[in-house]
Tab-separated table of C-alpha atoms (C1' of nucleotides) in Angstrom:
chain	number	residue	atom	x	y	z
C	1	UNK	CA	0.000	0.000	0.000
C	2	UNK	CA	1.388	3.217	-0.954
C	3	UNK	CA	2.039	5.659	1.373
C	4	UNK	CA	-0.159	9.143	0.787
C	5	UNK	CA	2.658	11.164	1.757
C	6	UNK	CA	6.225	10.843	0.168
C	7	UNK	CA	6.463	10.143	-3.722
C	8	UNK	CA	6.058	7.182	-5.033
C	9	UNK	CA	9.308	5.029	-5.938
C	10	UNK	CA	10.046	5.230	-9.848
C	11	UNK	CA	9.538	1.359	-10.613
C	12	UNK	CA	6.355	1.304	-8.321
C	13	UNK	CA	4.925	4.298	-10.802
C	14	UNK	CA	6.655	2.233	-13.637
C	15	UNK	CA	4.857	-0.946	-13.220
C	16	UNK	CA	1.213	0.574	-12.389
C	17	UNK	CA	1.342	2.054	-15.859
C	18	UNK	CA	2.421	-0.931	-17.198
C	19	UNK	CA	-0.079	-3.508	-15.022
C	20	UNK	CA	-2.919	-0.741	-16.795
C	21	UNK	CA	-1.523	-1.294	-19.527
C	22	UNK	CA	-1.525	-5.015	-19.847
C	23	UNK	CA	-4.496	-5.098	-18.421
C	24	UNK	CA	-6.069	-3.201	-21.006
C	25	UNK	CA	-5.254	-5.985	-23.591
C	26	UNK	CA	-6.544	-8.713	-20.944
C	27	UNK	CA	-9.941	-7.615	-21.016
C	28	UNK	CA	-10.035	-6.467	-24.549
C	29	UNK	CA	-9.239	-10.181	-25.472
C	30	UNK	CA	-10.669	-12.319	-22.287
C	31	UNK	CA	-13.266	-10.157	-21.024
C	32	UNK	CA	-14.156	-9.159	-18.090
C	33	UNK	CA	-13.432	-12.334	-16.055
C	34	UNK	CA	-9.725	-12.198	-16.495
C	35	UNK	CA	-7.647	-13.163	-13.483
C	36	UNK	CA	-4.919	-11.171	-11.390
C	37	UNK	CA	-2.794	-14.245	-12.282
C	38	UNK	CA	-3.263	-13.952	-15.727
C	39	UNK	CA	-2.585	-9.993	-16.103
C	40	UNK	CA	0.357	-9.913	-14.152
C	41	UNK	CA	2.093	-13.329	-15.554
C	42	UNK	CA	1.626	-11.172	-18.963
C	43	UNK	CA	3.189	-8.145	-16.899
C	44	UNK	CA	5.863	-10.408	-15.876
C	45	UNK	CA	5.067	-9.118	-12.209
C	46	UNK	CA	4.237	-10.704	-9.083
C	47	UNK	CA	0.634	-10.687	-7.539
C	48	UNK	CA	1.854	-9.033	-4.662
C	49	UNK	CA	2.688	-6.088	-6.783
C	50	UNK	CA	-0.441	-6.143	-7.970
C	51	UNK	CA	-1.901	-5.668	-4.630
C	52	UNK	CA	0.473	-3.365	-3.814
C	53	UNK	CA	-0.848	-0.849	-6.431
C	54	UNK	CA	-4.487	-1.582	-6.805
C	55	UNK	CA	-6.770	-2.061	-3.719
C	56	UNK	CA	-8.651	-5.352	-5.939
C	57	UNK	CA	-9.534	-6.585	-9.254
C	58	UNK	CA	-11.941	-4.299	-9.726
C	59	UNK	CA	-10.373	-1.484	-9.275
C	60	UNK	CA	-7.987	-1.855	-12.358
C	61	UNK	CA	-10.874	-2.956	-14.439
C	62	UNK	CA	-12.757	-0.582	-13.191
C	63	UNK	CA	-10.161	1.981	-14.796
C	64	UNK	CA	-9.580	0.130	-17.944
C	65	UNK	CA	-13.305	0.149	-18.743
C	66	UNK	CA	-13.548	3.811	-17.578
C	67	UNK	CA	-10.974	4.676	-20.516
C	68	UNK	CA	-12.840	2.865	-23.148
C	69	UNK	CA	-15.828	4.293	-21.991
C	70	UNK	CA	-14.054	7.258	-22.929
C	71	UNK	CA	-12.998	6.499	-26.140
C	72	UNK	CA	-16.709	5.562	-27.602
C	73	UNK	CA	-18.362	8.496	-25.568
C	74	UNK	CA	-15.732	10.710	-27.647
C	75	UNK	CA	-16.226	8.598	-30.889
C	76	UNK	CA	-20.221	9.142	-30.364
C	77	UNK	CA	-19.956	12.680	-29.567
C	78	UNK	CA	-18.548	13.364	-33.146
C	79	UNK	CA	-20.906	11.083	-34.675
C	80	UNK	CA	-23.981	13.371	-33.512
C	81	UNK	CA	-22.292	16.285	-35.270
C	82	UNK	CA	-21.718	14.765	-38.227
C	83	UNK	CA	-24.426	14.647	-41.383
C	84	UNK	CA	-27.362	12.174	-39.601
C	85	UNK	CA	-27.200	9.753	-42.186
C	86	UNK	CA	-23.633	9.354	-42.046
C	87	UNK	CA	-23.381	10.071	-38.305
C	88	UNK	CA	-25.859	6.819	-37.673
C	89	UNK	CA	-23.673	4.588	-39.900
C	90	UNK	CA	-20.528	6.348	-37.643
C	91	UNK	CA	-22.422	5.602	-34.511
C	92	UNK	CA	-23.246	1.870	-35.203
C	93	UNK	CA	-19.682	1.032	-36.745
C	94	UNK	CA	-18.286	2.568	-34.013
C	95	UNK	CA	-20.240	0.671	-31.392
C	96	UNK	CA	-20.129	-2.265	-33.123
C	97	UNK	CA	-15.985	-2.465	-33.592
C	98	UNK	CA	-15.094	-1.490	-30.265
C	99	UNK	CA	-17.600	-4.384	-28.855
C	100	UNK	CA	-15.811	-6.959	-31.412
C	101	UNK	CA	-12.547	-5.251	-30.728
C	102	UNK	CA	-13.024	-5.375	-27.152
C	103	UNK	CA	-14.508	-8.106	-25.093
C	104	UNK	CA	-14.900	-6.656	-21.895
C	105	UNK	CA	-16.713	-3.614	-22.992
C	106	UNK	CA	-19.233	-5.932	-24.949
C	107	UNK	CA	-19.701	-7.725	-21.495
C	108	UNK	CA	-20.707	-4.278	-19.864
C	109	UNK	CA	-22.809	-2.748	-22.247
C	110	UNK	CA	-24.840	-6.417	-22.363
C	111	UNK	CA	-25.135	-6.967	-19.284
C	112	UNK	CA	-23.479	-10.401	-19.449
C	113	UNK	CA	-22.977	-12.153	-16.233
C	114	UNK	CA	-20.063	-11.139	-14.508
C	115	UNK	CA	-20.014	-7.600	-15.311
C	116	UNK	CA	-21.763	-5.018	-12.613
C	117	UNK	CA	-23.879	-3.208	-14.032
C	118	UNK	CA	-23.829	-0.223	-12.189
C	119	UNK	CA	-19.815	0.205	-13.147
C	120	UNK	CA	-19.374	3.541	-14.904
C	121	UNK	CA	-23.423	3.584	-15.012
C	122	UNK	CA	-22.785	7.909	-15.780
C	123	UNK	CA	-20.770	6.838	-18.770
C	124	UNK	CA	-23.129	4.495	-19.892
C	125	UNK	CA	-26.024	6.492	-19.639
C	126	UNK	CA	-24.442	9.297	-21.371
C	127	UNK	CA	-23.883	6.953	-24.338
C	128	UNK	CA	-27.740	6.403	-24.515
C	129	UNK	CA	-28.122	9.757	-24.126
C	130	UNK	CA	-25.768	10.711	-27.580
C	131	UNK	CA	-27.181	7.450	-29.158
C	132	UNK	CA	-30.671	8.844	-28.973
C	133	UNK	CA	-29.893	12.444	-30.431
C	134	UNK	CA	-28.092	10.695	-33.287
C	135	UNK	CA	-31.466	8.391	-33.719
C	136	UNK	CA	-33.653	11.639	-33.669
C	137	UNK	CA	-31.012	13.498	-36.066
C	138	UNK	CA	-31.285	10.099	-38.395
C	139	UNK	CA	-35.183	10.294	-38.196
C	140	UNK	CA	-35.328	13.890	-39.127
C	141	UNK	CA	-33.049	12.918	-42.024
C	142	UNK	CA	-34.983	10.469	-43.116
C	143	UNK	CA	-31.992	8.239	-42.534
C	144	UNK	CA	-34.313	6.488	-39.707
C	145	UNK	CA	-37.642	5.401	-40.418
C	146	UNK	CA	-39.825	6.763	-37.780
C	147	UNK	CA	-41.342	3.464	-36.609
C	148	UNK	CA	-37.615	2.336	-35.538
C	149	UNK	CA	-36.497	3.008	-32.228
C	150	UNK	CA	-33.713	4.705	-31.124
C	151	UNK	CA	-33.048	2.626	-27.944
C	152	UNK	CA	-32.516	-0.399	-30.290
C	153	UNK	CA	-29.520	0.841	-31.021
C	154	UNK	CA	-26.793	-0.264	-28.701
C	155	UNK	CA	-29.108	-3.525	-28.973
C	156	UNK	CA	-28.067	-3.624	-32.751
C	157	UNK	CA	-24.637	-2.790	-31.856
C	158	UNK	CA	-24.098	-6.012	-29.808
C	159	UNK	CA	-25.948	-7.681	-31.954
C	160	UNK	CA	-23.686	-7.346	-34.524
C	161	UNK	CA	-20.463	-7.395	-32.573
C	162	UNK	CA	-21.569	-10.939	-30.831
C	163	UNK	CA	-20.915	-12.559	-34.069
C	164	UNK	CA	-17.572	-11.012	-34.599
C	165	UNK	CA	-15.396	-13.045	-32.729
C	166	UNK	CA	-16.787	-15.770	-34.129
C	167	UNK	CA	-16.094	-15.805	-37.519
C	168	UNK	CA	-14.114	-19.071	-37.327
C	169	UNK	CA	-16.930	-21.489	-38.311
C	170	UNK	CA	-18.135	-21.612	-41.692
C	171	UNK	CA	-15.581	-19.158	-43.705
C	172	UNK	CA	-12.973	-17.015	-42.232
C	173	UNK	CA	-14.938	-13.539	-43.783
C	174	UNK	CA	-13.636	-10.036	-43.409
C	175	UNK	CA	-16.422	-8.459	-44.455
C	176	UNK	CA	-18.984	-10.521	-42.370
C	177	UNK	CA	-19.145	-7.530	-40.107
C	178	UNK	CA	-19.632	-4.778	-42.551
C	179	UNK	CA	-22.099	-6.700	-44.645
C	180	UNK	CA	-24.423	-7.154	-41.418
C	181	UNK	CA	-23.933	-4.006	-40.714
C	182	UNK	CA	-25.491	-2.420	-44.171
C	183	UNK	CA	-28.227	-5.108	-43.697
C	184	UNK	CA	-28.961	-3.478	-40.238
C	185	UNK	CA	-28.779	0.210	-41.813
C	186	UNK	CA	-30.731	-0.900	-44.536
C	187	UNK	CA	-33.471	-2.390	-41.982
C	188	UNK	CA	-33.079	1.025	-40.030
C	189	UNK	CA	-33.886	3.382	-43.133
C	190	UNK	CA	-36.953	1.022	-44.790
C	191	UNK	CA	-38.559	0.549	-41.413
C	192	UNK	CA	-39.592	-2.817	-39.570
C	193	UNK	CA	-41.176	-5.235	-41.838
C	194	UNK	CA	-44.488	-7.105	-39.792
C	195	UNK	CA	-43.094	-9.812	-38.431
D	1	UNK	CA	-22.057	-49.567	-16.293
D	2	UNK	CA	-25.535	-51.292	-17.147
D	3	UNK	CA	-24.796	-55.215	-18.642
D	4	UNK	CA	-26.119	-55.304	-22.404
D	5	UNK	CA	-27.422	-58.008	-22.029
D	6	UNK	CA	-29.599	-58.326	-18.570
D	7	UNK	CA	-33.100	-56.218	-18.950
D	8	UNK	CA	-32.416	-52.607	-17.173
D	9	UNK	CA	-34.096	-52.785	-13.666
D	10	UNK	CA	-37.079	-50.079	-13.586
D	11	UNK	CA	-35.332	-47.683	-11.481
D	12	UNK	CA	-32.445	-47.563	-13.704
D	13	UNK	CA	-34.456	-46.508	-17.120
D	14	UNK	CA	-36.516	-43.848	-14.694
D	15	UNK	CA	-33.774	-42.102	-13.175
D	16	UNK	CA	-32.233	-42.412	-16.969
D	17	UNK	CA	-35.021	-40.430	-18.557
D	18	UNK	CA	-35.427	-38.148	-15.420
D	19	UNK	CA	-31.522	-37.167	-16.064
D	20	UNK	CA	-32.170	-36.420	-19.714
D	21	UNK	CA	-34.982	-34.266	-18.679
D	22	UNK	CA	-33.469	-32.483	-16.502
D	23	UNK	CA	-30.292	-31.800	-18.526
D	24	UNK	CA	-32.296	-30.384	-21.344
D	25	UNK	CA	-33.745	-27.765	-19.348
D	26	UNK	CA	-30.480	-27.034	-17.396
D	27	UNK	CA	-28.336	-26.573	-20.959
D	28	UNK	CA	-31.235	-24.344	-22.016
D	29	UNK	CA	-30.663	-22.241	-19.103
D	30	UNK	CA	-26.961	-22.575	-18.242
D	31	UNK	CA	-25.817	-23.439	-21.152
D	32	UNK	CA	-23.007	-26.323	-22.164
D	33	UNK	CA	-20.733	-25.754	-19.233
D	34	UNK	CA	-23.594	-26.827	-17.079
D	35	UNK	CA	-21.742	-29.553	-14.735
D	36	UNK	CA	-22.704	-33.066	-13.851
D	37	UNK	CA	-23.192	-31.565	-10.191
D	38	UNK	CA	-26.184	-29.416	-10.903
D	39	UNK	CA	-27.634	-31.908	-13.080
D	40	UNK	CA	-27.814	-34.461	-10.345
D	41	UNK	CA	-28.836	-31.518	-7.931
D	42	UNK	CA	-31.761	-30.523	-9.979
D	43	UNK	CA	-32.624	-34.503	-10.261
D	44	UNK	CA	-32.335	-35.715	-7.096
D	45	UNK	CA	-29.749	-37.913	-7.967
D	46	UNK	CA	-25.671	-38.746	-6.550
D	47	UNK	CA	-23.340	-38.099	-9.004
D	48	UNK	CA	-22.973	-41.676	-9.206
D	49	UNK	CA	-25.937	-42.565	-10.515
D	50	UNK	CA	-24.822	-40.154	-13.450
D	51	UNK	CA	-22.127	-41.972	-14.080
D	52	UNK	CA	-23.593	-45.097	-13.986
D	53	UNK	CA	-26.230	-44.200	-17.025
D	54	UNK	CA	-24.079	-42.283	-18.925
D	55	UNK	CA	-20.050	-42.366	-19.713
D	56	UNK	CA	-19.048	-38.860	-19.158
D	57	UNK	CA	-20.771	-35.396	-19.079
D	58	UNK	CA	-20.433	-34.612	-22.881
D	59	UNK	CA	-22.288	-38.078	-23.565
D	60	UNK	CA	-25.432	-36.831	-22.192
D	61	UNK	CA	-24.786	-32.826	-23.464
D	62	UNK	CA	-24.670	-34.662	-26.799
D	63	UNK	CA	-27.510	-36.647	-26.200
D	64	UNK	CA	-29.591	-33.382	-25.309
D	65	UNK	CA	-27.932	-31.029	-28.437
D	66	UNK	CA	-29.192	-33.770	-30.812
D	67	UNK	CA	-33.109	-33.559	-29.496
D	68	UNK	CA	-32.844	-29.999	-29.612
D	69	UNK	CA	-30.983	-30.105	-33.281
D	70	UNK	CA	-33.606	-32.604	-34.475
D	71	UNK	CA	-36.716	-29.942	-33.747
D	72	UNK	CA	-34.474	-27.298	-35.376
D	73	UNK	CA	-34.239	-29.343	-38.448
D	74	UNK	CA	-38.100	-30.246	-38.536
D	75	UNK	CA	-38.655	-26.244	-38.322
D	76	UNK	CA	-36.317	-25.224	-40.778
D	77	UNK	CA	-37.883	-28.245	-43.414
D	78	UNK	CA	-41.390	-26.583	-42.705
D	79	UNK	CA	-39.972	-22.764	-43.259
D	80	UNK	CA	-38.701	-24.402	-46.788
D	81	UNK	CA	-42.000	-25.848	-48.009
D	82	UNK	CA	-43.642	-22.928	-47.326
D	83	UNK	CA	-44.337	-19.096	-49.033
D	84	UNK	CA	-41.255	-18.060	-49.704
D	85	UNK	CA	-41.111	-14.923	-47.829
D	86	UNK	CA	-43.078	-16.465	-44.894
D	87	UNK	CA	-40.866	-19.172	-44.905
D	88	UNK	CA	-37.241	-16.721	-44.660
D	89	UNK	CA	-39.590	-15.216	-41.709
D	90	UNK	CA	-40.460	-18.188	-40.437
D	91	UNK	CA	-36.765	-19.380	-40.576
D	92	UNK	CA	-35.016	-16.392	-38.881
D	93	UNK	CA	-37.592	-16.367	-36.072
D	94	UNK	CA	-37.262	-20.505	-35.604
D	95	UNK	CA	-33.688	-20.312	-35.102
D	96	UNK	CA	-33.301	-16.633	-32.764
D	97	UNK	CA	-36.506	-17.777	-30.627
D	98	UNK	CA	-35.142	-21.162	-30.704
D	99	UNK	CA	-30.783	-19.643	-29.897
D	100	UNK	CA	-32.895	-17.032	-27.500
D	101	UNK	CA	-34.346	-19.838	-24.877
D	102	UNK	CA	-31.689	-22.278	-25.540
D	103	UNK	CA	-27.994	-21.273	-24.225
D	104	UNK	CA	-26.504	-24.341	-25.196
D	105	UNK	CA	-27.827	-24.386	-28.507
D	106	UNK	CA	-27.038	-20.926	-29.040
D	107	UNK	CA	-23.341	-21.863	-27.983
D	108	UNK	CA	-23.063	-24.628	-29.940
D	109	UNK	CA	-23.771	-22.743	-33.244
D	110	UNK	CA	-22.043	-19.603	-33.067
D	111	UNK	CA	-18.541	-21.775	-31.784
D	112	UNK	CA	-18.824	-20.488	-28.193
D	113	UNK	CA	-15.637	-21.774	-26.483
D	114	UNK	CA	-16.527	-24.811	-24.927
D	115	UNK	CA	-18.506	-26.229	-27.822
D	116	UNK	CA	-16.741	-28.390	-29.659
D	117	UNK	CA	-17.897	-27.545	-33.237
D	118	UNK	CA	-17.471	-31.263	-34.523
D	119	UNK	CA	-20.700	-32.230	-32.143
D	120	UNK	CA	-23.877	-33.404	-34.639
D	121	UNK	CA	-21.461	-31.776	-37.594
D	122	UNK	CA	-23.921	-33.476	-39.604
D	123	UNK	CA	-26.934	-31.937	-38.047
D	124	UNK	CA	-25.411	-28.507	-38.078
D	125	UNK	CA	-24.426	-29.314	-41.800
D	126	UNK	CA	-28.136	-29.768	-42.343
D	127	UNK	CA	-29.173	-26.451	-41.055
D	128	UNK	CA	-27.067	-24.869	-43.310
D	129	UNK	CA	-28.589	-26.833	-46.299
D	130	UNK	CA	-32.318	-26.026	-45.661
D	131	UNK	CA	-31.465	-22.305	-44.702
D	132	UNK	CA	-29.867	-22.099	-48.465
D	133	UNK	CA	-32.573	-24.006	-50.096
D	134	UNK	CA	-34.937	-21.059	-47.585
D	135	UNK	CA	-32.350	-18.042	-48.685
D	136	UNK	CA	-32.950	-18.876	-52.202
D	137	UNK	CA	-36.158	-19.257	-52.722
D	138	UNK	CA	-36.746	-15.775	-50.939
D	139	UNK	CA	-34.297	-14.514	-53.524
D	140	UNK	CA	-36.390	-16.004	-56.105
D	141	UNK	CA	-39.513	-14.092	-54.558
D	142	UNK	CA	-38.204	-10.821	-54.140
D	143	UNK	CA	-38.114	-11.166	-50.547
D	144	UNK	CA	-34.465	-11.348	-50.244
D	145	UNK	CA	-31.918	-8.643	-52.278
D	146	UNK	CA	-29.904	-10.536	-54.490
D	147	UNK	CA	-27.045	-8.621	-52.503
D	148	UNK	CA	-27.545	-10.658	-49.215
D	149	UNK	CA	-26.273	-13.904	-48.530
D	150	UNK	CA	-27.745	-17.159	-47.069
D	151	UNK	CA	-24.626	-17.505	-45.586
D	152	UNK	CA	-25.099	-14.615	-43.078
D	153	UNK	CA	-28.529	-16.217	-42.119
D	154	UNK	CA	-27.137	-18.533	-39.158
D	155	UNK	CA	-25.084	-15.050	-38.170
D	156	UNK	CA	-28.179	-12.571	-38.067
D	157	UNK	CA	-30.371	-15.177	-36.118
D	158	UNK	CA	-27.288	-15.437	-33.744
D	159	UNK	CA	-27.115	-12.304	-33.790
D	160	UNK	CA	-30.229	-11.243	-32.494
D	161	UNK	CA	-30.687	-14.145	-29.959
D	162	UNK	CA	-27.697	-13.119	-28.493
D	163	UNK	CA	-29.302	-9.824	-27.103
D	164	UNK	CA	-32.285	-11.541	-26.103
D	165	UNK	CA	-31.156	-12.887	-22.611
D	166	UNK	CA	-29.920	-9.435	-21.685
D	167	UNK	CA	-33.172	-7.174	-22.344
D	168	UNK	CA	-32.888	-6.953	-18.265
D	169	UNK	CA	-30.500	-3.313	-18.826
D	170	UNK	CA	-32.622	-0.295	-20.128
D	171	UNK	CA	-36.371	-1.835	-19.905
D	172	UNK	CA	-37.848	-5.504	-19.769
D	173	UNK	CA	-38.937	-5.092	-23.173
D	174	UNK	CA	-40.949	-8.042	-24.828
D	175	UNK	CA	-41.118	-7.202	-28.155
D	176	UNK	CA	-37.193	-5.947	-28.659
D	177	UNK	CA	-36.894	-9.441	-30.168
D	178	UNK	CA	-39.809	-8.953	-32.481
D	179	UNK	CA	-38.531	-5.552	-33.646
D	180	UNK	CA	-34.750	-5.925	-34.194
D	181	UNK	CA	-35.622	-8.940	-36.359
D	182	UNK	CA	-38.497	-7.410	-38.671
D	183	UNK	CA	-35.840	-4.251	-38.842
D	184	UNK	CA	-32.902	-7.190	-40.523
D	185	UNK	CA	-36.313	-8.831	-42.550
D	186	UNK	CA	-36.605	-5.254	-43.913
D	187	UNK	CA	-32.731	-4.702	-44.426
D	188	UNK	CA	-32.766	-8.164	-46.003
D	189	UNK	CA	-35.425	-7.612	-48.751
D	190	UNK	CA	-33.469	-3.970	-49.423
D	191	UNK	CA	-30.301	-5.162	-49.982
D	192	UNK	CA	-27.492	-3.739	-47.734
D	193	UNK	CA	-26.986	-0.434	-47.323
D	194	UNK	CA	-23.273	0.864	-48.728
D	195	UNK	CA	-21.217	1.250	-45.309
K	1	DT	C1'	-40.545	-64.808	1.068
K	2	DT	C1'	-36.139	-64.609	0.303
K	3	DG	C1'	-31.618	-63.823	-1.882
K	4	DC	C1'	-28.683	-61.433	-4.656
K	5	DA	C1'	-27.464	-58.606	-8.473
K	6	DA	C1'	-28.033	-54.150	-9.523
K	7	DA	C1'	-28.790	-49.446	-8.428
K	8	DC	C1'	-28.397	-46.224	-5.020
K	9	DG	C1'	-26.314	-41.692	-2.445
K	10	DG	C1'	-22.618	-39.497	-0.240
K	11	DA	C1'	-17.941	-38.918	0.662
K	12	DG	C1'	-13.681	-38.009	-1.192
K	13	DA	C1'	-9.722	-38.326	-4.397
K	14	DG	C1'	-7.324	-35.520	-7.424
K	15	DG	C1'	-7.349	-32.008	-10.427
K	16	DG	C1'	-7.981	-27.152	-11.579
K	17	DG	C1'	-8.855	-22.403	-10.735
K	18	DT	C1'	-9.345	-18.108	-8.102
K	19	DT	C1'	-8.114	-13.758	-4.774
K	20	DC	C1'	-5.151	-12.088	-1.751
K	21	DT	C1'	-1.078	-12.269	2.007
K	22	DC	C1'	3.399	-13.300	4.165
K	23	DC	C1'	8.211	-13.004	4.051
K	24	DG	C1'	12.930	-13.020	2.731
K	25	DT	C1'	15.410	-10.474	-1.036
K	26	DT	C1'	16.466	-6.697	-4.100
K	27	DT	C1'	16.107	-2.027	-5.599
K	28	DT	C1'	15.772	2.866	-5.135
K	29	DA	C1'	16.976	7.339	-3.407
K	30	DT	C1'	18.910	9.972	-0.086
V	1	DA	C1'	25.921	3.411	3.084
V	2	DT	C1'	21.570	2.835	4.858
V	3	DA	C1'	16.842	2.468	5.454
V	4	DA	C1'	12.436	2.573	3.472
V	5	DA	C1'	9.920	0.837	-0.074
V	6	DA	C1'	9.036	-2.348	-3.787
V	7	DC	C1'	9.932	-6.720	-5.331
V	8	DG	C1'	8.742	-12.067	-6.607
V	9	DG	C1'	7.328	-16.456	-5.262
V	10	DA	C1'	5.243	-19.491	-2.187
V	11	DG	C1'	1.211	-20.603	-0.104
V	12	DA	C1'	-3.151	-20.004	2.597
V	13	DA	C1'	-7.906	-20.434	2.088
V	14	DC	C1'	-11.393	-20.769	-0.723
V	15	DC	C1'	-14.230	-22.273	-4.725
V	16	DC	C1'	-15.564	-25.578	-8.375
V	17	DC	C1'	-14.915	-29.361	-11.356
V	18	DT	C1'	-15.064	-34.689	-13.089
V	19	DC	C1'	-15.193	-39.024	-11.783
V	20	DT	C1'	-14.738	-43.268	-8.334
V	21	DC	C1'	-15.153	-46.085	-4.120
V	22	DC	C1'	-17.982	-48.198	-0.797
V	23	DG	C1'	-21.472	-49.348	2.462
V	24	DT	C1'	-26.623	-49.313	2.043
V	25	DT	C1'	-31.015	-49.919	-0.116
V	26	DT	C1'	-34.035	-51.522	-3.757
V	27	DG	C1'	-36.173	-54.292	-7.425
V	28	DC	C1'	-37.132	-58.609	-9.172
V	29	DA	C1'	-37.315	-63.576	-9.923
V	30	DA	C1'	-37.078	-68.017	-8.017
DNA sequence: TTGCAAACGGAGAGGGGTTCTCCGTTTTAT
DNA sequence: ATAAAACGGAGAACCCCTCTCCGTTTGCAA
């Protein structure tokens, strides 16, 4: 435990950068249920140092998912400036390739076991709240027909990026993504067919 | 180990069909990593028992993925036979309601780790043949752009079951299901949007 | 009714994993 | 040089898993 008062050694501020860091990578690839063993045997640390620089598990993830948070909040907030039509297909890429990209932020924003919900819950909500002005902007457009919903969106999203990782099976396809992706769009500008 | 050749005592073929039972409901729910212990917990059963009825877990997992493949299959035929763009409808909505309520099926399709992908290969080739023969004919009918693929069928229906068991976040919304698949029916009979 | 093979449940062996701590050693910075 | 701080590895204490052994109970046929 680090002492409040005097600085903090040079390799202790050396390796918390570097646990975030690897960390970082964990989750992207393993998810949220990564264990302490396996981020610092990447590290090349000890657990102890671990403990000596976060307070628990969560904390670290806790700060890796805060970052990425960060990173799609900024990527929506220029996505509801851009032209609507273009700023939904923005939006929904964006959403969609960090989730693939990134396992544990998939697991938060879908509430899969495992992940607390209520972890960054501010962020979250202020990613509805962008994801619903660039639905309206979309509707106004006309990029959005106005019988779809604008808090099917992140829904879509994981939709989409739930089958990304998975690409193994049948053909190893590139454009598997993208293709669903205009099918979704395309879906989102004709309007729901009855079901 | 029963003898092949002595008639199975009473109790034997009960608690044998009791397990089965029981395991197809607790794959549904949990999924393929369900273990032998909550099986027998749910039964009523010792572990031994288990093992005395079946070799190993992934005999009876096996056992259970082939019923539920089987009624797949016997949708899927149906969907084929019928109106063509009832029968793409019917398809998609078989195979997310079906993915939706069934964890283990849903694993064992999209290549979840812990599936191994060579389980009822045949079965799962199967799907793939009818949902062609279905993706076709829809094509045929207008109700499919000639731009989509049957091949992203299996990926959209996983797609969309895999949000289904999380509608618990924003609002325990019934119909999310209904709506995120009639907005890919409509992207599907569009053709994809350019991304 | 009785006898015995077969089925039974629970305990436990033996494996794996996890989070987090203790302690003797090494590094850093004065 | 020295002392405080950081270090790594071992291990405690817990959880869960698959599968087996063994003493007891049950079903069935003579």
């Amino acid at each position: 435990m680090p002492d409040a008062e005097t600085p903090a050694r040079a390799d202790a501020l050396r390796n918390r950068e570097l646990l975030i860091k690897v960390a970082r990578h964990a989750v992207a690839e393993l998810g949220l249920g990564v264990s302490v063993n396996e981020i610092v045997r990447r590290a090349g640390l000890g657990q102890a140092t671990f403990y000596r620089r976060f307070a628990s598990r969560e904390e670290l993830l806790s700060a890796v998912l805060g970052d990425v948070l960060d990173e799609v909040l900024d990527g929506l907030r220029q996505a509801a400036e851009a032209d609507p039509a273009q700023g939904l297909r923005d939006a929904l890429r964006l959403l969609v390739e960090h989730q693939a990209r990134h396992r544990g932020l998939f697991e938060l924003l879908n509430d899969h076991p495992g992940a607390a919900a209520e972890v960054h819950a501010d962020s979250q909500a202020r990613v509805r709240e962008q994801l619903r002005r660039i639905g309206e902007r979309a509707q106004e457009a006309g990029a959005m027909h106005p019988d779809a919903r604008w808090q099917d969106l992140p829904f879509l999203a994981g939709s989409l990026a739930a089958t990304s990782p998975s690409c193994l099976g049948i053909d190893a396809d590139d454009n598997l993504t993208d293709r669903l992706l205009g099918t979704v769009l395309a879906g989102l500008r004709t309007g729901t067919a009855r079901v």
